[in-house]
C-alpha atoms as one frame of an Amber mdcrd trajectory, in Angstrom:
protein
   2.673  -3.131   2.250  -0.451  -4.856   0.968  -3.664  -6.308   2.169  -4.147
  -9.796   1.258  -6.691  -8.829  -1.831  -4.275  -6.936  -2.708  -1.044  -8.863
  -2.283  -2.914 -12.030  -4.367  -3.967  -9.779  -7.110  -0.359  -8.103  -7.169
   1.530 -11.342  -7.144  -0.796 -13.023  -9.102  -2.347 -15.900  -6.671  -6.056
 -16.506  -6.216  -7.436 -15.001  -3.137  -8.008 -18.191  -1.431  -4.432 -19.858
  -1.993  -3.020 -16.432  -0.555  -4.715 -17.026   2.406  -3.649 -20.756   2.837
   0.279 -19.472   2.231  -0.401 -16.808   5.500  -1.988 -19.476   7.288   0.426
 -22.221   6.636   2.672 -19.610   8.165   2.038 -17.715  10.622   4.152 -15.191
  11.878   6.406 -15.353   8.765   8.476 -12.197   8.260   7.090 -10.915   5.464
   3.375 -10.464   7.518   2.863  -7.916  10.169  -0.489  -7.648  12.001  -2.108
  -4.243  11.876  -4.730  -4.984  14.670  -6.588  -8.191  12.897  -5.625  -6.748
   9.383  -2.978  -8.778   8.016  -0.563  -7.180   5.742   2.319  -8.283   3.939
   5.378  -6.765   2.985   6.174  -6.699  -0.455   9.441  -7.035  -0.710  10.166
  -9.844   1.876   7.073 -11.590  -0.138   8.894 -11.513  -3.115  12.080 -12.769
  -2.129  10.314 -15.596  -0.322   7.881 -16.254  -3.316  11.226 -16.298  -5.450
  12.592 -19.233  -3.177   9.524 -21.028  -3.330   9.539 -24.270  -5.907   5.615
 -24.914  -5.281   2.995 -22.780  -3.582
């Protein structure tokens, strides 16, 4: 699991666009809420990332 700073330097997306994908969708499966830290699961990321044709 990542933080967002992390996740966007890990996948390679600006800081700012990572947060627009997590608030475009909320309560996607690849998030989980760790009190008002959002984290995101790598894996689940990746697959959706992978089936994404624009971010």
């Amino acid at each position: 699991m990542f933080t967002v700073d992390e996740a966007s330097a890990y996948f390679h997306i600006g800081g700012k666009k990572m947060r627009e994908i997590i608030e475009a969708h909320k309560g996607a499966r690849w998030m989980l809420y760790n009190g008002n830290r959002i984290m995101i699961k790598k894996d689940q990321f990746a697959k959706w990332l992978d089936n994404q044709t624009v971010i």
